[in-house]
Coordinates of C-alpha atoms and ligand atoms in Angstrom, one line a residue:
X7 CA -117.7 -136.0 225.8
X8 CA -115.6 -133.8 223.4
X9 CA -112.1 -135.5 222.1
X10 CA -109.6 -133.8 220.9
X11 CA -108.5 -135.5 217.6
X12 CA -105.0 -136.3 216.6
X13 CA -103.4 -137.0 213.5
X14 CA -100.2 -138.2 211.5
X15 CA -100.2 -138.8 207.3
X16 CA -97.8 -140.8 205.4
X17 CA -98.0 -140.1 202.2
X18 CA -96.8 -142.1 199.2
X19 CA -95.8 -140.1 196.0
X20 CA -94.8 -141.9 192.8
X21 CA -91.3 -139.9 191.5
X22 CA -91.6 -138.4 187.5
X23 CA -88.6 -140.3 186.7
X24 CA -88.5 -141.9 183.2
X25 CA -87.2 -145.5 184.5
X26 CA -87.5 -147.6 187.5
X27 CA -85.8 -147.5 190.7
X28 CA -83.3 -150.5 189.8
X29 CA -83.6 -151.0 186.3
X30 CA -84.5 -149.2 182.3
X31 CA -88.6 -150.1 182.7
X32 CA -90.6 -147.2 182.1
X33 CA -92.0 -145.9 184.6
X34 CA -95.3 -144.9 183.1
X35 CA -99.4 -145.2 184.2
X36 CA -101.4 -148.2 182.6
X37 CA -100.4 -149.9 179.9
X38 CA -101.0 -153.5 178.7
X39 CA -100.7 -155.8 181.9
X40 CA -96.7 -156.6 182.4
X41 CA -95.5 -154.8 179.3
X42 CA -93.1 -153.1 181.7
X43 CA -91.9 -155.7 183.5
X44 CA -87.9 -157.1 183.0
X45 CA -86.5 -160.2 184.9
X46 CA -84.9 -157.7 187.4
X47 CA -88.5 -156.2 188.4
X48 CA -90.1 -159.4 188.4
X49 CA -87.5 -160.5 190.7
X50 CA -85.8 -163.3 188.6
X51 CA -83.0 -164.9 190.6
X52 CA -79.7 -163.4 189.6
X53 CA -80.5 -160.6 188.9
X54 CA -79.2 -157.2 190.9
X55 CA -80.6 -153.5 191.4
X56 CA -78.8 -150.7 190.0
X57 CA -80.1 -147.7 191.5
X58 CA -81.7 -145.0 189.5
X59 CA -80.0 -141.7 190.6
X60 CA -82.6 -139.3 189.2
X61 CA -85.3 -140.8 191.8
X62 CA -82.7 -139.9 194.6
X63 CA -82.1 -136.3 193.2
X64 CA -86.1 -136.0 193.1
X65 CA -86.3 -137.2 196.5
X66 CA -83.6 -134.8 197.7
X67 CA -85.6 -132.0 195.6
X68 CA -88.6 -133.2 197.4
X69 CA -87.0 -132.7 200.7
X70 CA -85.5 -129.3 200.0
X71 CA -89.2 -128.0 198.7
X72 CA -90.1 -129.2 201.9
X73 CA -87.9 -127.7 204.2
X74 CA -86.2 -130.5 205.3
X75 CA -82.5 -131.4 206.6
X76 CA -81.1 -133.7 203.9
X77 CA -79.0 -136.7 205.2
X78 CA -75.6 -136.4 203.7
X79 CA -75.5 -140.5 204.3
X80 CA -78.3 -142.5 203.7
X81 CA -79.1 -146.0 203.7
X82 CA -81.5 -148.4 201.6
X83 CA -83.1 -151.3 203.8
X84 CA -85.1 -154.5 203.1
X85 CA -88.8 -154.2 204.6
X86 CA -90.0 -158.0 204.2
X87 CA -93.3 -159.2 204.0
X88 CA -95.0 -161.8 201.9
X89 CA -97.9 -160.7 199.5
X90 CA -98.0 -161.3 195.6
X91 CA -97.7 -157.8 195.0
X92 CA -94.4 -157.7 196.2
X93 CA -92.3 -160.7 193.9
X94 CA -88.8 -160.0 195.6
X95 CA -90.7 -160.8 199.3
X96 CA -89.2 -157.4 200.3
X97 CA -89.8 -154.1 199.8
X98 CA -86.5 -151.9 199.3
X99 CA -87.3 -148.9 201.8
X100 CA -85.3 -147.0 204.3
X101 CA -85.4 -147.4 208.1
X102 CA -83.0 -145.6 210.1
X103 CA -81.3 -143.5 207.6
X104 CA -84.3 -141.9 205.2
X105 CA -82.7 -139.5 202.4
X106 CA -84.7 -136.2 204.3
X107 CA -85.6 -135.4 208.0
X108 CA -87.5 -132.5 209.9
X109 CA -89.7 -130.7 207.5
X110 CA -92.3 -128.0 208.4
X111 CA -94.9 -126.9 205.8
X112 CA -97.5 -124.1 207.2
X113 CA -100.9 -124.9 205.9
X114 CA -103.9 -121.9 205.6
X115 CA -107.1 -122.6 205.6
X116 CA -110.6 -121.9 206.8
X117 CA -112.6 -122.7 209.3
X118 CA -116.6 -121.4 210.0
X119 CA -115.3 -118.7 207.8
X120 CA -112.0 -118.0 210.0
X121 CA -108.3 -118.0 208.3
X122 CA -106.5 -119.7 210.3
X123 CA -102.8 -121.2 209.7
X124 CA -100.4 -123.7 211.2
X125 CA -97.2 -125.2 211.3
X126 CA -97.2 -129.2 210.4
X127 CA -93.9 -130.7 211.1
X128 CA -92.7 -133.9 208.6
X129 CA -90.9 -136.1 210.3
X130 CA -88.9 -138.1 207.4
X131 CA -89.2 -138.5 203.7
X132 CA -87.9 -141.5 202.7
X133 CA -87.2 -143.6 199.0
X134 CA -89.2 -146.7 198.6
X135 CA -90.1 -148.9 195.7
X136 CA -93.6 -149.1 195.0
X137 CA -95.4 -152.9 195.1
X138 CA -97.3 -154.2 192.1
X139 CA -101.0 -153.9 191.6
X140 CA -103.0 -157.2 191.7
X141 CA -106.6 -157.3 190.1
X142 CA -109.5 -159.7 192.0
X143 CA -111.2 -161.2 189.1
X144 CA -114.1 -162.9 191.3
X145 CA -115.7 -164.1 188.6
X146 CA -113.3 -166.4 187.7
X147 CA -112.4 -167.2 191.1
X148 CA -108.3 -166.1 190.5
X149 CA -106.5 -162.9 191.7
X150 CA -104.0 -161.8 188.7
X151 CA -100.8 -159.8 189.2
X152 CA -99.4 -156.4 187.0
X153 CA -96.2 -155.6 188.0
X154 CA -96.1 -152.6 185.6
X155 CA -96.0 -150.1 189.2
X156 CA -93.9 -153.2 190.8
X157 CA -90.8 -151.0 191.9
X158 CA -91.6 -147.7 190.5
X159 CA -90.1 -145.1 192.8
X160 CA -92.0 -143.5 195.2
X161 CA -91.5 -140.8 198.2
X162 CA -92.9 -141.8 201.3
X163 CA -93.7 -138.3 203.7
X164 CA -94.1 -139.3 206.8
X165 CA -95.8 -136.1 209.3
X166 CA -95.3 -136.0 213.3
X167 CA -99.4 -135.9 214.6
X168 CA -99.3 -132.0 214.3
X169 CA -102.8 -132.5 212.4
X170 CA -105.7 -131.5 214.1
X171 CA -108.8 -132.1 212.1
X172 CA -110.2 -132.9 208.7
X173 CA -110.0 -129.7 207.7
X174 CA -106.4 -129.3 208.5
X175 CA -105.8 -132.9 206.8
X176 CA -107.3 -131.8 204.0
X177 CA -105.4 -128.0 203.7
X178 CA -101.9 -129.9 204.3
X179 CA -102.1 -132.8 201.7
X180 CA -103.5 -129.9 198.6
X181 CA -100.2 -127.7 200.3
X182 CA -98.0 -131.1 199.8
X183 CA -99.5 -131.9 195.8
X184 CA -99.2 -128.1 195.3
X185 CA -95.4 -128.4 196.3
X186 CA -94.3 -131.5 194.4
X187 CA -96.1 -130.4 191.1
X188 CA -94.0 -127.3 191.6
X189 CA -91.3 -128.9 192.3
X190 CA -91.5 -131.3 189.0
X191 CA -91.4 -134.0 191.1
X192 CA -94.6 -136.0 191.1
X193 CA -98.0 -135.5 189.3
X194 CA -100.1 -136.2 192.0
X195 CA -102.7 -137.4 190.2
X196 CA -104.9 -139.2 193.2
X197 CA -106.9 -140.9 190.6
X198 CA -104.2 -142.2 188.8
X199 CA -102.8 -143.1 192.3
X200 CA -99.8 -141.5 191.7
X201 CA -100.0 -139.6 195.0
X202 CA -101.6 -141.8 197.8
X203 CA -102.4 -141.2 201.5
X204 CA -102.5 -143.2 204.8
X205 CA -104.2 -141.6 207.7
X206 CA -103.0 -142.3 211.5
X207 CA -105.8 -140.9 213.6
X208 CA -106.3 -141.2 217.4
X209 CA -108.3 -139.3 219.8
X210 CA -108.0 -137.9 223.2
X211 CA -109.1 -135.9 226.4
X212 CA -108.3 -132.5 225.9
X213 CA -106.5 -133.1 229.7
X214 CA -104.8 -135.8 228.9
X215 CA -101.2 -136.0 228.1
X216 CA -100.6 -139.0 226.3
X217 CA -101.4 -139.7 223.1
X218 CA -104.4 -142.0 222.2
X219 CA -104.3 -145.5 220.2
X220 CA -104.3 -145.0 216.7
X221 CA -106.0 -146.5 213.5
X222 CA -104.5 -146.3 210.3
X223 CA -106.8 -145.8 207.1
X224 CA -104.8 -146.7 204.4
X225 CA -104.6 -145.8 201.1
X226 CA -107.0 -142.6 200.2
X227 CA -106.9 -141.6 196.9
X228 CA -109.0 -138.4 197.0
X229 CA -108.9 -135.2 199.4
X230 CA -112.4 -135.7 199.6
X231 CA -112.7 -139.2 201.3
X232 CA -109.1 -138.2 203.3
X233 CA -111.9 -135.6 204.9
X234 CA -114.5 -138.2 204.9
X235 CA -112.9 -140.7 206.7
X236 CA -111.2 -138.6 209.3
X237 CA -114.6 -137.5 210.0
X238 CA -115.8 -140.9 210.2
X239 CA -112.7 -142.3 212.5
X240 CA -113.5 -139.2 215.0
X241 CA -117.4 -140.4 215.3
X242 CA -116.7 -144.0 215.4
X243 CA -113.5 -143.7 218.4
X244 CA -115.5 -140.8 220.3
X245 CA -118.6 -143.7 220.6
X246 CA -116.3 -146.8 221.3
X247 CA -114.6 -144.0 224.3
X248 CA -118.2 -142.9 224.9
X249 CA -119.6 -146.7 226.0
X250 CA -116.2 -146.9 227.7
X251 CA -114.6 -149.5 225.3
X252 CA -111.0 -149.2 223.7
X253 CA -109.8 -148.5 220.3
X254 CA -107.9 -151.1 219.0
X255 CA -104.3 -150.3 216.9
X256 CA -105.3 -151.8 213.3
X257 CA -105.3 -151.4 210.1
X258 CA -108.6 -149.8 208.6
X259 CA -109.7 -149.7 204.9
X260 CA -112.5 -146.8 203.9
X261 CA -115.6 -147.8 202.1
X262 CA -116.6 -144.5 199.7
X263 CA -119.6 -145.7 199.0
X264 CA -121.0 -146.4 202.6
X265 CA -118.7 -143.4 204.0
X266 CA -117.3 -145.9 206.6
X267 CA -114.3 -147.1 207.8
X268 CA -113.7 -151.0 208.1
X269 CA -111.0 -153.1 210.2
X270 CA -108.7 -155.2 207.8
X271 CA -106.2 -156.5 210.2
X272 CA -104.1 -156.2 213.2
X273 CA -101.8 -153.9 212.9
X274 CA -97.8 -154.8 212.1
X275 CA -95.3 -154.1 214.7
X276 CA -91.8 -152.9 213.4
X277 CA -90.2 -156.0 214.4
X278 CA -92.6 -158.0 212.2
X279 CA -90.9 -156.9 208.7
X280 CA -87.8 -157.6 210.4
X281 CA -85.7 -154.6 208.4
X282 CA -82.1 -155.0 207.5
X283 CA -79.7 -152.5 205.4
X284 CA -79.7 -154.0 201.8
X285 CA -76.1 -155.5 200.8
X286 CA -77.1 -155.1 197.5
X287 CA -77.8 -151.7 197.6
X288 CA -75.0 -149.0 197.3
X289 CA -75.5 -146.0 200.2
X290 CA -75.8 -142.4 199.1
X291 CA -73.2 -140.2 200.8
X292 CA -73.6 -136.4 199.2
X293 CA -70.7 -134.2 199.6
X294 CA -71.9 -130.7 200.5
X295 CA -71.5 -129.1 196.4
X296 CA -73.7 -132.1 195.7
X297 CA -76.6 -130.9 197.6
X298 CA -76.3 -127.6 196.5
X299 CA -76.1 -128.2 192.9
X300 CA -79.9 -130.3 193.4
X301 CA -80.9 -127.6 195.4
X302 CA -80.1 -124.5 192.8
X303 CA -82.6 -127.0 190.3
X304 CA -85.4 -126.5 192.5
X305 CA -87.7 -123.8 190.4
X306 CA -90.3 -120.8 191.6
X307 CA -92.1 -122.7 194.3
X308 CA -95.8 -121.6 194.6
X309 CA -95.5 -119.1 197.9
X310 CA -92.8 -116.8 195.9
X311 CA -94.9 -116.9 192.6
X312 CA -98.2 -116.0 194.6
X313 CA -95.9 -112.9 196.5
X314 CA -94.8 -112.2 192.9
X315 CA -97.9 -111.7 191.7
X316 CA -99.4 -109.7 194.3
X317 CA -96.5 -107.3 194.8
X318 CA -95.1 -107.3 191.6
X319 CA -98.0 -107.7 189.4
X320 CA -100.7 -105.9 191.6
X321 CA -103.4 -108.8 191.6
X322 CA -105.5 -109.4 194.1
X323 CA -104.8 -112.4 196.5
X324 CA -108.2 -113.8 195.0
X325 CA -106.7 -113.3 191.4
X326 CA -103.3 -114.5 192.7
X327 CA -104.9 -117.6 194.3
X328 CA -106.6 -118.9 191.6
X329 CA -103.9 -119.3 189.2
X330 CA -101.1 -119.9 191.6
X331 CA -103.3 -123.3 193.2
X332 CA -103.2 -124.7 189.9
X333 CA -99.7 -125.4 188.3
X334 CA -101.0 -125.9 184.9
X335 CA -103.0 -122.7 185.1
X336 CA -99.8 -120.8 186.3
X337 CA -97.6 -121.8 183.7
X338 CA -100.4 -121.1 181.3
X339 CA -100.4 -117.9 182.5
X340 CA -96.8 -117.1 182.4
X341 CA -96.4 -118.2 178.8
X342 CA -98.9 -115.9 177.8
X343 CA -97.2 -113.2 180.0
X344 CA -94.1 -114.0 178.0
X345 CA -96.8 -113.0 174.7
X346 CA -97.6 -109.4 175.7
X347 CA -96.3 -108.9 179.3
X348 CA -99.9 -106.9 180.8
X349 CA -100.4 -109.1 184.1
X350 CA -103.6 -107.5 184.7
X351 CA -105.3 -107.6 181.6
X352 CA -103.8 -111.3 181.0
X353 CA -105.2 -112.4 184.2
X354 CA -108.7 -110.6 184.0
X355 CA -108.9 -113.0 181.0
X356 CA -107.8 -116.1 183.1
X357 CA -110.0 -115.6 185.9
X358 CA -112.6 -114.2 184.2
X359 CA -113.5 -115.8 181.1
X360 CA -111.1 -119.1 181.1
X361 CA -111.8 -120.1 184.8
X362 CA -115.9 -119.7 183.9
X363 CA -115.8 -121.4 181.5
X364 CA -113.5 -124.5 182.9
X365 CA -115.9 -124.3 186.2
X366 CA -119.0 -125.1 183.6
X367 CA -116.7 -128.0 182.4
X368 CA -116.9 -126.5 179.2
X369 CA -113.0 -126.4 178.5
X370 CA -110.7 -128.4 180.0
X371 CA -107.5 -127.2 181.2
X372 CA -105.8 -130.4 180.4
X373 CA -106.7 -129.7 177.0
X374 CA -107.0 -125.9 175.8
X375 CA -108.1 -125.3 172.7
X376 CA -105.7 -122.6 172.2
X377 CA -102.7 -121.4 173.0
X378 CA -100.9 -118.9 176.1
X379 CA -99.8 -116.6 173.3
X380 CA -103.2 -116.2 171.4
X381 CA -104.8 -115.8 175.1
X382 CA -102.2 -112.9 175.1
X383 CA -103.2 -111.6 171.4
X384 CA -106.4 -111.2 172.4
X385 CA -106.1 -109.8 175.5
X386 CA -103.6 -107.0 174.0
X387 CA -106.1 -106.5 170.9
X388 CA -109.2 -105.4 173.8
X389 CA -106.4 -103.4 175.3
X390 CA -105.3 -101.3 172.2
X391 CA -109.0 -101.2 171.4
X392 CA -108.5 -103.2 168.2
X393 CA -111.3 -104.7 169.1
X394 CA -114.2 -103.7 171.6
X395 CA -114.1 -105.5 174.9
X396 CA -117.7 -107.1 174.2
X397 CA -116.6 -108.8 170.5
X398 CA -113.1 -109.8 172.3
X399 CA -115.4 -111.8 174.8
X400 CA -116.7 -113.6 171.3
X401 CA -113.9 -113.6 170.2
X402 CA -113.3 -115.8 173.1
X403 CA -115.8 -117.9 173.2
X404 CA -115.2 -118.7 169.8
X405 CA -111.6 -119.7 170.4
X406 CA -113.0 -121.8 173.0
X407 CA -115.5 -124.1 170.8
X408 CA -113.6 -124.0 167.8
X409 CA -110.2 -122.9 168.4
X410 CA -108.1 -120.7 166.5
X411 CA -106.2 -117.0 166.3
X412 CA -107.6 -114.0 167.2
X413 CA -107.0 -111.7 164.6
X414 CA -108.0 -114.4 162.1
X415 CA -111.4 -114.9 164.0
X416 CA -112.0 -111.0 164.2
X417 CA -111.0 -110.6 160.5
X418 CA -113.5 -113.0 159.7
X419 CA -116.6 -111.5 162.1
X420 CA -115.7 -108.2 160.9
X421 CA -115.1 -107.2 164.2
X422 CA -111.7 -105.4 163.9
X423 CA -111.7 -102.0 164.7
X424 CA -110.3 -99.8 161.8
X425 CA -110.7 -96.8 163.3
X426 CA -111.2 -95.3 159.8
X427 CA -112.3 -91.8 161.2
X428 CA -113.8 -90.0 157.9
X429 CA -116.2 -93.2 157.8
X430 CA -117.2 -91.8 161.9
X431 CA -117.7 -88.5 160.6
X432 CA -119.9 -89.3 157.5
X433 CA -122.2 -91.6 159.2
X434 CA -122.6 -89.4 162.5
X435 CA -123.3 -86.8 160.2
X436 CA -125.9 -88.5 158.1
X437 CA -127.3 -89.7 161.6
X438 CA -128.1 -86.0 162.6
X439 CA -129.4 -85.0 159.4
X440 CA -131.8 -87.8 158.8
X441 CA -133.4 -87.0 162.7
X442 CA -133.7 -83.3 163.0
X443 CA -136.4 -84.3 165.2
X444 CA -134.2 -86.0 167.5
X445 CA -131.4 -83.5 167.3
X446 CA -133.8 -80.5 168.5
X447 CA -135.1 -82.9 171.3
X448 CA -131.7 -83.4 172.8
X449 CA -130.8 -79.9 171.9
X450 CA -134.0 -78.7 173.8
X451 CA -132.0 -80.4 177.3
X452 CA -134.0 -84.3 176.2
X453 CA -131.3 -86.4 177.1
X454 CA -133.4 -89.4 176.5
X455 CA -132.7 -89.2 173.3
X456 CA -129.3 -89.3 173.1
X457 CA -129.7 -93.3 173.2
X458 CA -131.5 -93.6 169.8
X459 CA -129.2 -91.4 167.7
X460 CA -126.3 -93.5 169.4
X461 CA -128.1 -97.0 168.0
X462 CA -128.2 -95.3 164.8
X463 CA -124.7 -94.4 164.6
X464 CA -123.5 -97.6 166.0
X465 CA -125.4 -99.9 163.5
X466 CA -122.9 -98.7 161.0
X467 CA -120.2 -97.9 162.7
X468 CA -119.3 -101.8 163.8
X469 CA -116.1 -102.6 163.6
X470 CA -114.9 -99.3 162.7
X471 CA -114.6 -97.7 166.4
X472 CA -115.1 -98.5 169.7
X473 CA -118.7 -97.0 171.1
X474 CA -116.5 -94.7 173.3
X475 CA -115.6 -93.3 170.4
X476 CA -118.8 -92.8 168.8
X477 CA -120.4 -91.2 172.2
X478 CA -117.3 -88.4 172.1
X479 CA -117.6 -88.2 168.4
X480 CA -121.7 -87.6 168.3
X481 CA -121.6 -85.4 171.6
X482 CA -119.1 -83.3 170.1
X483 CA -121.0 -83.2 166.3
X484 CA -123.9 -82.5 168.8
X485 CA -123.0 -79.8 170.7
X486 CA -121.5 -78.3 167.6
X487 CA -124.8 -78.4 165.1
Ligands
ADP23 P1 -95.7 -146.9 211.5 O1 -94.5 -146.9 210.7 O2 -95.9 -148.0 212.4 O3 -96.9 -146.6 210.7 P2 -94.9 -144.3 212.7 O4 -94.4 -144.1 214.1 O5 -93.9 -144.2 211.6 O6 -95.6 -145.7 212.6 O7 -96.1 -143.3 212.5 C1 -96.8 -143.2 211.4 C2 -97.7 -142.0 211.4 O8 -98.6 -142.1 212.5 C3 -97.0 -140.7 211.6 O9 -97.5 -139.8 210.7 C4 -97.2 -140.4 213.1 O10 -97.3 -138.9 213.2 C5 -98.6 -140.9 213.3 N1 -98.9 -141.3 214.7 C6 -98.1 -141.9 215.5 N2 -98.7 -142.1 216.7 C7 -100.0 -141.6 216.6 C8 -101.1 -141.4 217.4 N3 -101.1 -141.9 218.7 N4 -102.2 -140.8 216.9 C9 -102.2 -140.4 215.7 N5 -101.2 -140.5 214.8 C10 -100.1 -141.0 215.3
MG24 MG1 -97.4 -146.7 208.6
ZN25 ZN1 -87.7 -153.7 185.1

């Protein structure tokens, strides 16, 4: 029996913001356990949340990268539950009045070699806090508790089921990390678990008209197992439908290791965290110039700089794709533009040379060992032929091991061009009259030999011209003898 799969992903973004959401913690990754962690965080009595504006703003920026409706009055809510990670027994969130509402992000990707694109609607993006992290030491027996995340703020993007199969999954979340780097919102760094994902995932009859029960996989923290376990959740739902058994609504947890997904509990209803507006908690009301001046701080987002480069700059969509999908890349690549402004011969370099050379996991692009504008340099030296386009490949791998300029790194090689022409002359000269043999052979219609008295010549004539220059220079002496 086929199924046709359906899917809904809530994803949880930590905001860039220096602080907290209600209080001067940093709100950094790691650290020594509870080193950012004040009575107000911790959830001493007394104390009272002052909200942090800038994680607003970065959820309204959010919203606007995302095409949403922004709620000119929103509200802050308690979500309560009971779970160490969460000292305050409440989670501030919102309910019925989330910052942003009605998104739509169109994903591309590829299917058995077929573009294909679609439309995914988001639903809501809402504020929320994020809960503390708590470590099972089962050695000793004792679960321990870092609140150094407690209350961090995070974006919550909830889609409607528009999501039709892994690979779709997949396409949306890199679109939504794409978007929120861009945007300078989050660093979606999965690893870090700075960007987070909960998959809702029911099947169906293609004739049916209701929507299946749903299990929700929560917290994926790579693209890879989001595939994985979507993949997974089809096969396992198609057999329980198959022996004509019934999914059950739960939560489910997925094992990387086994590639399988595993029940952790019934699933909560609504009513269960019994949500309330927070009194504690002033609501947002935006006037209209509010919204506008957030939106105008929205930069380039990734669609406009990939239609920039192709119709501006005349790469390819290849060439344009590859820098654009990585943020870092991109604004590696504009610096350098800034440098000597030749988009083509910048990005050759880029997607040539720099992106080999990352894919070997040679150089990392975290870390470069040089800089956008000596990326330019030596791109502009091959271009003016101050150096030959074979020694400014040296030239780069050399600034890739060791670092450093590129005219220093010539200088030092000898591998500038000094284009001293009486130096061209003399040596072609000395060439033709050392192998008169030679010269008659080529002379006599021997073309062969055209190769040897070019060797010759260019064995001395390193660093003084480019081998173009040589071939015109010893055809011409050639013809002329
Ligand atoms: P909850 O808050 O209980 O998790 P929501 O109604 O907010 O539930 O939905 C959460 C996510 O689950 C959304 O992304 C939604 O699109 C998705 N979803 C809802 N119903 C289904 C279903 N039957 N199958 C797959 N996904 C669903
Ligand atoms: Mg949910
Ligand atoms: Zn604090």
């Amino acid at each position: 029996m086929n199924y046709v799969p359906v899917i809904g992903l809530e994803i949880h973004a930590e905001l860039l913001t220096k602080s907290k959401l209600f209080c001067s913690c940093a709100a950094e990754f790691g650290g020594e356990r509870n080193s950012r962690c004040c009575p107000g965080c911790a959830a001493m009595p007394g104390t009272l949340p002052v909200m942090n504006r800038a994680a607003v703003e970065y959820a309204v920026l959010a919203g606007f990268a995302l095409d949403c409706s922004i709620n000119k009055f929103s509200v802050f809510d308690r979500k309560n539950y009971f779970y160490p990670d969460l000292p305050k027994a409440y989670q501030n969130s919102q309910l019925a009045l989330p910052l942003c509402i009605n998104g739509l992000v169109a994903i591309e990707y590829e299917s058995d070699g077929v573009k294909k694109s679609k439309d995914i609607r988001i639903n809501r993006i809402h504020l929320e806090e994020d809960a503390g992290k708590l470590i099972h030491d089962d050695l000793n027996g004792v679960s321990l508790a870092d609140y150094n995340r407690g209350a961090i703020p995070l974006i919550e993007i909830v889609t409607e089921p528009d999501i039709g199969s892994a690979e779709e999954a997949k396409a949306f979340v890199e679109k939504i990390i794409l978007t929120l780097q861009y945007a300078g919102v989050c660093d979606c760094k999965m690893e870090q678990g700075s960007l987070r994902c909960d998959v809702n995932i029911s099947i169906m009859k293609p004739t049916d008209t209701k929507l299946g029960t749903r299990a929700e996989i929560k917290n994926l923290n790579s693209i890879k197992s989001i595939g994985r376990a979507i993949e997974h959740e089809i096969y396992r739902q198609s057999k329980l439908l198959d022996a004509g058994k019934r999914v059950v609504q739960e939560t489910r947890r997925f094992d990387d290791n086994k590639g399988e997904t595993k029940s952790m509990r019934s699933k909560e209803n609504l009513d269960d965290y019994r949500y309330f507006p927070d009194p504690d908690i002033l609501q947002v009301n935006f006037t209209d110039e509010d919204l506008a001046e957030i939106k105008s701080r929205l930069p380039e987002m990734p669609y406009a700089r990939l239609d920039r480069y192709i119709n501006k700059f005349g790469l390819s969509e290849v060439e344009a794709k590859i820098i654009v999908n990585q943020k870092r890349l991109s604004d590696f690549y504009e610096d350098a533009l800034r440098a000597y402004h030749n988009p083509k011969s910048v990005c050759n370099f880029i997607t040539g040379e720099l992106m080999r050379r990352i894919n070997l996991g040679e150089i990392n692009l975290e870390k470069l060992p040089f800089t956008a504008s000596a990326l330019a340099k030596l791109a502009e030296m091959a271009d003016n032929e101050a150096v030959s386009k074979n020694d400014a490949k040296a030239i780069f791998r050399i600034m890739s091991d060791e670092g450093g300029a590129p005219e220093e790194i010539a200088k030092a090689k000898g591998l500038l061009i000094t284009n001293d022409t009486g130096k061209v002359a003399e040596v072609i000269e000395r060439v033709i009259a050392d192998n008169e043999k030679a010269v008659l052979q080529y002379q006599g219609g021997d073309m062969k030999v055209f190769g040897f008295l070019m060797g010759q010549c260019s064995k001395e004539l390193k660093g003084v011209c480019t081998p173009k220059v040589i071939k015109e220079e010893l055809e011409k002496k050639l013809k002329g003898a």
